[in-house]
Tab-separated table of C-alpha atoms in Angstrom:
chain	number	residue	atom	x	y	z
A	1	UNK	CA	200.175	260.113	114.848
A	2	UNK	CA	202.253	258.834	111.908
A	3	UNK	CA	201.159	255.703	112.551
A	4	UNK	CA	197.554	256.124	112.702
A	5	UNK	CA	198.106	258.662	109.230
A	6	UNK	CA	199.954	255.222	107.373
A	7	UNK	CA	197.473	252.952	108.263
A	8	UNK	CA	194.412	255.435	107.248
A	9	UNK	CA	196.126	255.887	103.424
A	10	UNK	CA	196.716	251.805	103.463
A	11	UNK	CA	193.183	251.372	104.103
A	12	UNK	CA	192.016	253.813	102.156
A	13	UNK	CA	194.172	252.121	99.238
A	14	UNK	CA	192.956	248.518	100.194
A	15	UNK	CA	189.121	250.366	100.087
A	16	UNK	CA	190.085	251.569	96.058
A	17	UNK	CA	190.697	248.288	95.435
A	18	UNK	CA	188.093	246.830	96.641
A	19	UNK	CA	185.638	249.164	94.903
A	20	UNK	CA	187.019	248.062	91.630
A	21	UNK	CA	186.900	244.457	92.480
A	22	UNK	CA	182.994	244.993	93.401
A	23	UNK	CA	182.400	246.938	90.427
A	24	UNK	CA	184.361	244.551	87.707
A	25	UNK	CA	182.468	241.456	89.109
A	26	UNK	CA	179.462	242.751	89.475
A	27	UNK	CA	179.218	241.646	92.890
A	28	UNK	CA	176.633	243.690	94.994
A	29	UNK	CA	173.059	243.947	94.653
A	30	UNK	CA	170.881	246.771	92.709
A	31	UNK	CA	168.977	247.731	96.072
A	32	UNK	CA	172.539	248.234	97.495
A	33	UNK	CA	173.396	251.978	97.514
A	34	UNK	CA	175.998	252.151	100.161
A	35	UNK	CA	179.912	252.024	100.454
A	36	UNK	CA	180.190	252.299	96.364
A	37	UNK	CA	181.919	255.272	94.829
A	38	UNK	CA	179.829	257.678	92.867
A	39	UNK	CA	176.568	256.744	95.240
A	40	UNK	CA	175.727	259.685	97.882
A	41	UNK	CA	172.472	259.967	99.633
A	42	UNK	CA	171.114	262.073	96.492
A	43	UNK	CA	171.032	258.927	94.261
A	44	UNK	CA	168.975	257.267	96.516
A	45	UNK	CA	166.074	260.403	97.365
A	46	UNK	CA	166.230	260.645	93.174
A	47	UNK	CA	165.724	256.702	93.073
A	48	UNK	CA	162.739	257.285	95.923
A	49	UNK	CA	161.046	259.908	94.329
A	50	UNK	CA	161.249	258.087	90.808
A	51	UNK	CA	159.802	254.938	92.567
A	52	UNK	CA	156.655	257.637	94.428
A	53	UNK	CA	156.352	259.576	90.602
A	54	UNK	CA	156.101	256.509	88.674
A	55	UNK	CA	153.603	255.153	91.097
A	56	UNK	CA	151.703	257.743	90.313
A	57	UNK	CA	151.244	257.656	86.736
A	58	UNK	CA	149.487	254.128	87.533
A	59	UNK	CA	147.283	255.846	90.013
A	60	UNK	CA	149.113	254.209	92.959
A	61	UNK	CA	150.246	255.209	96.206
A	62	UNK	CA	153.250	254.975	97.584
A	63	UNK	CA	153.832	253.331	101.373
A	64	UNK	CA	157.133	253.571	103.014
A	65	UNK	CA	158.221	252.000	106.263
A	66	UNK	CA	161.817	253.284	107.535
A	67	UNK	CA	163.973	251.740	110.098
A	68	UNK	CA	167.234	251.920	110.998
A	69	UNK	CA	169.890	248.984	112.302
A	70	UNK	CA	171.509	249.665	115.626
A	71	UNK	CA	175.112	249.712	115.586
A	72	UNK	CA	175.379	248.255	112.305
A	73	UNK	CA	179.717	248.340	111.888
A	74	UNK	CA	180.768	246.751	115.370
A	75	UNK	CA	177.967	244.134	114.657
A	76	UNK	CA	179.112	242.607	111.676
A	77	UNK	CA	179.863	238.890	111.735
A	78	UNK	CA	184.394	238.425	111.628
A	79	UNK	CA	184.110	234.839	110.251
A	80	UNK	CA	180.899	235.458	108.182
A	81	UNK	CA	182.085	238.635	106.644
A	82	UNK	CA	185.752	236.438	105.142
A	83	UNK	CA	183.276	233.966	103.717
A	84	UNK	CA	181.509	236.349	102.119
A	85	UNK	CA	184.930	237.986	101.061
A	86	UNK	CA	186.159	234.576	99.564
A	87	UNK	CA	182.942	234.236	97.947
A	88	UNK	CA	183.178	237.275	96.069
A	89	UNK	CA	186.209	235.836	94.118
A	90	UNK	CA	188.814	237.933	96.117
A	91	UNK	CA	192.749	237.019	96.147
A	92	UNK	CA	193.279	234.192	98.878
A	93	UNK	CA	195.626	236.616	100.042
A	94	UNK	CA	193.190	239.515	100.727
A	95	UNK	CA	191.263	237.495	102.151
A	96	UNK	CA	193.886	236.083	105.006
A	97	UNK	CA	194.660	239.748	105.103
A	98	UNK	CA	191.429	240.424	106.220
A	99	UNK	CA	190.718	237.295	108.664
A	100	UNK	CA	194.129	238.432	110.884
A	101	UNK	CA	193.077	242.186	110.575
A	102	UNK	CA	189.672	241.300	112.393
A	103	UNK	CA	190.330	238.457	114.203
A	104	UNK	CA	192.632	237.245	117.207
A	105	UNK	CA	194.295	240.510	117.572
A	106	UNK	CA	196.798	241.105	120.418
A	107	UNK	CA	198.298	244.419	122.160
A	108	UNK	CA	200.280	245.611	124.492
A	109	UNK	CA	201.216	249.244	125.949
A	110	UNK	CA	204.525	250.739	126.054
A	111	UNK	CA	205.408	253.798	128.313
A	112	UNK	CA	209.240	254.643	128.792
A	113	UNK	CA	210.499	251.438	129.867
A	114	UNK	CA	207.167	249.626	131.029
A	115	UNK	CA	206.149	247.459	129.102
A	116	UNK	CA	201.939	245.902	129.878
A	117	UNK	CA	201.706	242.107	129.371
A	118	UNK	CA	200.275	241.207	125.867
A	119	UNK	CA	196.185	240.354	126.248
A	120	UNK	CA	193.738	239.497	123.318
A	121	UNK	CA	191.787	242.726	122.055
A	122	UNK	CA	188.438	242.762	120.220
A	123	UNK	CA	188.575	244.971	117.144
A	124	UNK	CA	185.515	245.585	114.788
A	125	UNK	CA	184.697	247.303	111.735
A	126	UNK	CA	185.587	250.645	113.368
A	127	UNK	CA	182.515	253.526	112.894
A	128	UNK	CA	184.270	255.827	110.512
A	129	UNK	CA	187.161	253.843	108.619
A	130	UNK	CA	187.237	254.200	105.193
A	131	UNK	CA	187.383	250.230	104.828
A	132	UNK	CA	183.291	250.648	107.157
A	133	UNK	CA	181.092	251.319	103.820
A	134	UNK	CA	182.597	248.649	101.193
A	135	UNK	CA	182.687	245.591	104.185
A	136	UNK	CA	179.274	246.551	104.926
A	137	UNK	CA	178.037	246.212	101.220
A	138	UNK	CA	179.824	243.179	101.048
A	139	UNK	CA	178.600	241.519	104.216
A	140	UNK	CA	174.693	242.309	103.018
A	141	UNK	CA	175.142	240.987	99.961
A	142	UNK	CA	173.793	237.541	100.754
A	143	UNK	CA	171.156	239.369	103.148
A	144	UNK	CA	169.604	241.358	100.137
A	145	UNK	CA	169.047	238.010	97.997
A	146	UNK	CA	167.713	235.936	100.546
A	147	UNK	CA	165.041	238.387	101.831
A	148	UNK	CA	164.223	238.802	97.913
A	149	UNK	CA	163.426	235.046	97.557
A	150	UNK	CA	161.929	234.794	101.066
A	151	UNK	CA	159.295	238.109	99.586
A	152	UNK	CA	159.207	235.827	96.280
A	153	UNK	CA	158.107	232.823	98.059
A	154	UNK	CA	155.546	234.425	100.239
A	155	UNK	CA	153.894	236.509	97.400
A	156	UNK	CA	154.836	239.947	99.091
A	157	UNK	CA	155.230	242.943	96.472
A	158	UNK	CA	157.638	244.636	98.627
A	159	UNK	CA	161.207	246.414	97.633
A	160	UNK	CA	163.754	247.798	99.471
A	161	UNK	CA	166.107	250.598	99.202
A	162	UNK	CA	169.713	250.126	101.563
A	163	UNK	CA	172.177	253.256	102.451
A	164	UNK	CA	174.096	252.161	105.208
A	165	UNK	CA	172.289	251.498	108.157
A	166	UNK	CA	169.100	253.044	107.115
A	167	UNK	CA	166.368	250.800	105.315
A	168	UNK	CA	163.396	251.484	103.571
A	169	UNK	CA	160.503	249.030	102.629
A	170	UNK	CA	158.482	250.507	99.366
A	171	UNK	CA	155.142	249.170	98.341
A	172	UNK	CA	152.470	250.564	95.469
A	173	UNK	CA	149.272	249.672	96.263
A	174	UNK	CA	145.836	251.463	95.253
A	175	UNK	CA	144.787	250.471	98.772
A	176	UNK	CA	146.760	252.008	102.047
A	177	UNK	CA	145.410	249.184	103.616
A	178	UNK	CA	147.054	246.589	101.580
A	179	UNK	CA	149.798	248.368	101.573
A	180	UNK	CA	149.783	247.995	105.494
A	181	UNK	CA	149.439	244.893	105.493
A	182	UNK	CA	152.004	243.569	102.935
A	183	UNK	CA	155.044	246.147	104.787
A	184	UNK	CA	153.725	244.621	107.873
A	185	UNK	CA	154.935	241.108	106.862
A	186	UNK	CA	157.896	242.259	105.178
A	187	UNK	CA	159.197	244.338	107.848
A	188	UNK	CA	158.483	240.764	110.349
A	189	UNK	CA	160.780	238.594	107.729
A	190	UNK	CA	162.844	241.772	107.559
A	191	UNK	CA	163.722	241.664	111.625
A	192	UNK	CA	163.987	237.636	111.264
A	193	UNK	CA	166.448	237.489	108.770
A	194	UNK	CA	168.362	240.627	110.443
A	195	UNK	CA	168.647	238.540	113.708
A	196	UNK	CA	170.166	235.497	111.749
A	197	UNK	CA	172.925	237.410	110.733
A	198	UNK	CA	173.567	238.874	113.905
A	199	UNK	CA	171.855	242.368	113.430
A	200	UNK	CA	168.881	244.055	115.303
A	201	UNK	CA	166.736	246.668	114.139
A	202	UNK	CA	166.029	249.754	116.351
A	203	UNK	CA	162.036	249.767	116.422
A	204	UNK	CA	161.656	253.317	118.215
A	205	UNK	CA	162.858	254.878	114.756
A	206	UNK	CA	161.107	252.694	112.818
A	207	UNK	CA	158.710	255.254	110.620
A	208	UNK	CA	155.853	254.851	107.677
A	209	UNK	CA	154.926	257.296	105.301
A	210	UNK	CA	152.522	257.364	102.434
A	211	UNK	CA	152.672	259.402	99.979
A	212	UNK	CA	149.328	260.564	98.097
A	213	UNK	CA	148.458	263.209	95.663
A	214	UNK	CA	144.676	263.115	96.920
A	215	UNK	CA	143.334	266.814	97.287
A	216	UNK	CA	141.482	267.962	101.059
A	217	UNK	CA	142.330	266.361	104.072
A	218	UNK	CA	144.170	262.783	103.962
A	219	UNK	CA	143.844	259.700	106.560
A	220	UNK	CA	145.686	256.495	106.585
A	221	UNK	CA	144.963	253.563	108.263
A	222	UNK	CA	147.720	252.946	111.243
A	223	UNK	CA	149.854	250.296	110.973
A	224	UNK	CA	150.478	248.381	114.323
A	225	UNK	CA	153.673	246.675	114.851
A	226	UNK	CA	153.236	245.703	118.532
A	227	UNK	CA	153.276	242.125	117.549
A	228	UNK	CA	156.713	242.024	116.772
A	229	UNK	CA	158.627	244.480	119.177
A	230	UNK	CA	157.144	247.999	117.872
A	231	UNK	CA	154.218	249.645	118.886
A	232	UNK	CA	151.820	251.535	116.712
A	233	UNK	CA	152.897	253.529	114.168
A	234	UNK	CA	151.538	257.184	113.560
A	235	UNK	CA	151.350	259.042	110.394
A	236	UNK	CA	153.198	262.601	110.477
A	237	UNK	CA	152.528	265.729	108.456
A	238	UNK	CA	156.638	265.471	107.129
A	239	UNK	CA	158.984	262.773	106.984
A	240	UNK	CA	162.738	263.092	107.281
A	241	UNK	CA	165.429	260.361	105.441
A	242	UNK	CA	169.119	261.051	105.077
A	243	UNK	CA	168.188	264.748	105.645
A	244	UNK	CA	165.477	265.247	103.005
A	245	UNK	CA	162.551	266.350	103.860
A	246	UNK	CA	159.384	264.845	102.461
A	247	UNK	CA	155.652	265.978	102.548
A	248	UNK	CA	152.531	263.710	100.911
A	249	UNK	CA	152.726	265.527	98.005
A	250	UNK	CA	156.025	265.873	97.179
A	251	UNK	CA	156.576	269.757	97.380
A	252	UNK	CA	159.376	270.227	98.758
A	253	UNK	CA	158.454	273.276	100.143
A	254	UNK	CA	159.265	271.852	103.863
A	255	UNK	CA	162.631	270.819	102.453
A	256	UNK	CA	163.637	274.504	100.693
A	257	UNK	CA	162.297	276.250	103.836
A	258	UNK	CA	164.978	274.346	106.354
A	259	UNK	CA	167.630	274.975	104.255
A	260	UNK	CA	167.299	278.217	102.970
A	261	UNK	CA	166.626	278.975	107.063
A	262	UNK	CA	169.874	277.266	108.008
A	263	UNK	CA	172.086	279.177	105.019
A	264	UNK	CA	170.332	282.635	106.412
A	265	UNK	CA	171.377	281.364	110.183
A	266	UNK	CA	174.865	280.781	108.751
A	267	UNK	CA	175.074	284.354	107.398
A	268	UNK	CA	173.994	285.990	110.788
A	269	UNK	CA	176.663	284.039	112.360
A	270	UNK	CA	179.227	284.961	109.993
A	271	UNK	CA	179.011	288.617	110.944
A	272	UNK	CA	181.407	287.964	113.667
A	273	UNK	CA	184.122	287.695	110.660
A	274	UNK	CA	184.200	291.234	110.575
A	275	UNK	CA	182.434	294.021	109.351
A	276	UNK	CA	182.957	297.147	106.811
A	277	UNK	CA	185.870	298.498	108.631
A	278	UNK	CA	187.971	295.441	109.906
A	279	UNK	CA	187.774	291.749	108.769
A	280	UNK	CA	187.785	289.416	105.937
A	281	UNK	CA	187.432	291.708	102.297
A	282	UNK	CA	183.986	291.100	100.364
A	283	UNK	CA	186.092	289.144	98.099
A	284	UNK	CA	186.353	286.362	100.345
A	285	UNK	CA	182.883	286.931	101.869
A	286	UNK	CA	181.688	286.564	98.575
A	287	UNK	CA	183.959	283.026	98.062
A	288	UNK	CA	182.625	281.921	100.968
A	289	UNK	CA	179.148	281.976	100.493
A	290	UNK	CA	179.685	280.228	97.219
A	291	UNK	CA	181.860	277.666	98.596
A	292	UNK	CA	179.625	276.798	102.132
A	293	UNK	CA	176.630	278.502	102.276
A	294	UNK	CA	175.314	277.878	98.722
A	295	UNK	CA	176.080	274.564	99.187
A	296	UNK	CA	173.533	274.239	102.152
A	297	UNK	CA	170.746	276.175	100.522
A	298	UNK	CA	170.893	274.179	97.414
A	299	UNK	CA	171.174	270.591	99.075
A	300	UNK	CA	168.869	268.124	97.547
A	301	UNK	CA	167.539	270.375	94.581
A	302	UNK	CA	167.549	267.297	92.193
A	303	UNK	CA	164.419	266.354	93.507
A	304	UNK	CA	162.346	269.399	92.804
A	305	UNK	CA	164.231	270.707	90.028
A	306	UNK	CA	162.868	269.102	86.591
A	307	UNK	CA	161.039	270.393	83.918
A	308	UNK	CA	157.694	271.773	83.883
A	309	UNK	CA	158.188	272.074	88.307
A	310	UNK	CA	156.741	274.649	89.393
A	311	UNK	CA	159.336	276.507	91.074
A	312	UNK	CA	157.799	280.220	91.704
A	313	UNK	CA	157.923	279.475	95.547
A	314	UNK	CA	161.263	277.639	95.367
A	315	UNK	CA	162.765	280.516	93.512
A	316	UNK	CA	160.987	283.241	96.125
A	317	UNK	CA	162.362	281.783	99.056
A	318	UNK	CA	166.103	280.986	97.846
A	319	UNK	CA	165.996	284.559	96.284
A	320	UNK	CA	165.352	286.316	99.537
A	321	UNK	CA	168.104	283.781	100.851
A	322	UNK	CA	170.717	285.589	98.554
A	323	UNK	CA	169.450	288.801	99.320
A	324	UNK	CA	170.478	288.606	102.916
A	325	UNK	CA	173.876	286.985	101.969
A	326	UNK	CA	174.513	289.894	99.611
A	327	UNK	CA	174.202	292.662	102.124
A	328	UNK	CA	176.220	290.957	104.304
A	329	UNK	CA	179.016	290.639	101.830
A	330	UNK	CA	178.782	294.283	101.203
A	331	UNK	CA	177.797	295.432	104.854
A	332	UNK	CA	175.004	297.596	102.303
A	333	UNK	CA	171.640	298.759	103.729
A	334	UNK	CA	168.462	296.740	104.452
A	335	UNK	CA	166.506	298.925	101.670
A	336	UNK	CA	169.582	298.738	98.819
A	337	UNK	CA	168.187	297.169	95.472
A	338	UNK	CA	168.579	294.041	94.694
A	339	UNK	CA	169.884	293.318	91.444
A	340	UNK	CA	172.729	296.936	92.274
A	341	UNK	CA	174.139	294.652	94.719
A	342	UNK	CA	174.047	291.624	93.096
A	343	UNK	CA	176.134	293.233	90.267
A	344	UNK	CA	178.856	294.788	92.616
A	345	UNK	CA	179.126	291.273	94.244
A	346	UNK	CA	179.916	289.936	91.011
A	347	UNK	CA	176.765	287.082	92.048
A	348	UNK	CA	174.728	285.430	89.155
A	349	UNK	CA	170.566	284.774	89.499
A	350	UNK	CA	169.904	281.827	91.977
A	351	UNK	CA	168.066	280.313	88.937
A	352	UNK	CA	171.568	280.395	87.141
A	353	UNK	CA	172.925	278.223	89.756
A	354	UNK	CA	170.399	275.884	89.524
């Protein structure tokens, strides 16, 4: 175990370092949004919903096709990945450091006094190391610029979005079918490229989405990717990405019902804590609402918290949310007022957290 604890804190030191390397040298491209300190999956749903909002004002709509890359971290390239690390103007020795750590690795087991012969043993990017994020960013560096001047070159108005293993090709178009047709092509150069550097996409979660602000009811053409390992692709009512949830018209409403649901789930199961006559105090209740079921209710409430939102229903549905916390913390009745409670808790407006 102390082993394992060392060699987490060296790699999470080597990981520091190499943030500030990327960041002093500019190294990693704008579409990147992965393995980079101060980046969560919030900056890129606010980035997304800039992209749809600005789209807008022009009158166009938005088109999104999301896919996903199967088993991106034990797929990564060993030799291709220290090329890419000397390229990026990294100490020779960090670099060396890195070509033993991944490559031509040997083991053996030791129990009491037997001893297993030394063999060769494979080791990858591990799933989960804090080193994972900032190799991956580095590895798709080159990936992002070529499949910008292969779009370039074939006249396809197409951007792209990374966070992690989970891709998203954007295009504004006042036509759905044009749209179609130009995320179509990208996503074939898209799978191309991917399979050059040793990567393959996972079609069955492969997903398009437009979003529209048109009033009534709303088709879309289908877009049919049969023709290079996918099949055809049907529009849904919702559309979930790095746990947002998105509707057409950007409500939200989808979104604030999960979560507010799942905080409301987490306060019913929280009764088991203890109740008015043994248990945890409503002093901790109360601190633990704030500290881990507030958190879930208000996940994601950059994107439909700006000015001049309309946030009546938004407000409605967290408020109840609080409501049922509340009389848990105080084990009061069903029927108690609101805002009495709320004062004895010691809890501010939900609009106040906000």
């Amino acid at each position: 175990m102390l082993l394992n604890t060392l060699d987490k804190l060296i790699k999470k030191v080597i990981g520091e370092r190499l943030q500030f390397q990327v960041m002093a040298n500019d190294f990693i491209h704008p579409s990147q949004l992965e393995g980079l300190k101060f980046k969560s999956t919030t900056n890129v749903e606010v980035a997304l919903t800039h992209i749809i909002c600005s789209g807008w004002v022009k009158n166009l709509s938005t088109s999104i096709l999301a896919f996903n890359i199967a088993q991106l971290f034990p797929s990564l390239n060993h030799c291709f990945l220290t090329c890419i690390l000397q390229k990026a103007g990294l100490d020779s020795c960090v670099v060396m450091f890195f070509a033993n750590h991944l490559t031509d690795r040997k083991t053996n087991y030791m129990w009491n006094n037997f001893s297993s012969p030394i063999f060769k043993v494979n080791v990858r990017v591990g799933q989960g190391s804090a080193l994972s994020p900032i190799l991956s960013a580095f590895y798709f560096f080159p990936f992002f610029y070529i499949l910008e001047n292969h779009l370039k070159i074939f006249n396809i108005p197409v951007s792209i979005i990374s966070f992690v293993d989970d891709e998203v090709l954007i295009s504004q178009d006042k036509s759905l079918i044009c749209s179609n047709s130009y995320l179509f092509c990208s996503y074939n150069v898209m799978t191309k490229l991917l399979d050059k550097f040793g990567l393959i996409v996972e079609h069955s979660k492969t997903k398009v989405f437009h979003f529209n602000k048109s009033h009534g009811l709303f088709s879309s053409p289908l877009l049919n990717l049969s023709s290079i390992g996918d099949t055809v692709l049907v529009l849904k009512n919702t559309w979930k990405y790095l746990e947002f949830i998105f509707n057409r018209k950007l409500s939200f409403h989808q979104h604030i019902n999960y979560y507010s649901n799942r905080a409301i789930s987490t306060v019913k199961c929280m009764r088991t804590l203890g109740n008015s006559s043994c248990g945890i105090i409503p002093t901790q209740k109360c601190l633990l609402y704030r500290c881990y079921i507030l958190p879930i209710a208000l996940y994601g409430f950059q994107l439909w918290l700006y000015n001049h939102a309309p946030l009546s229903y938004s407000l409605k549905i967290l408020t109840k949310m609080q409501r049922r916390a509340t009389i848990w913390i105080l084990c009061a009745f069903k029927t108690s007022p609101l805002e009495g409670i709320k004062a004895i808790v010691g809890l501010i407006p939900i609009k106040l957290h906000l």
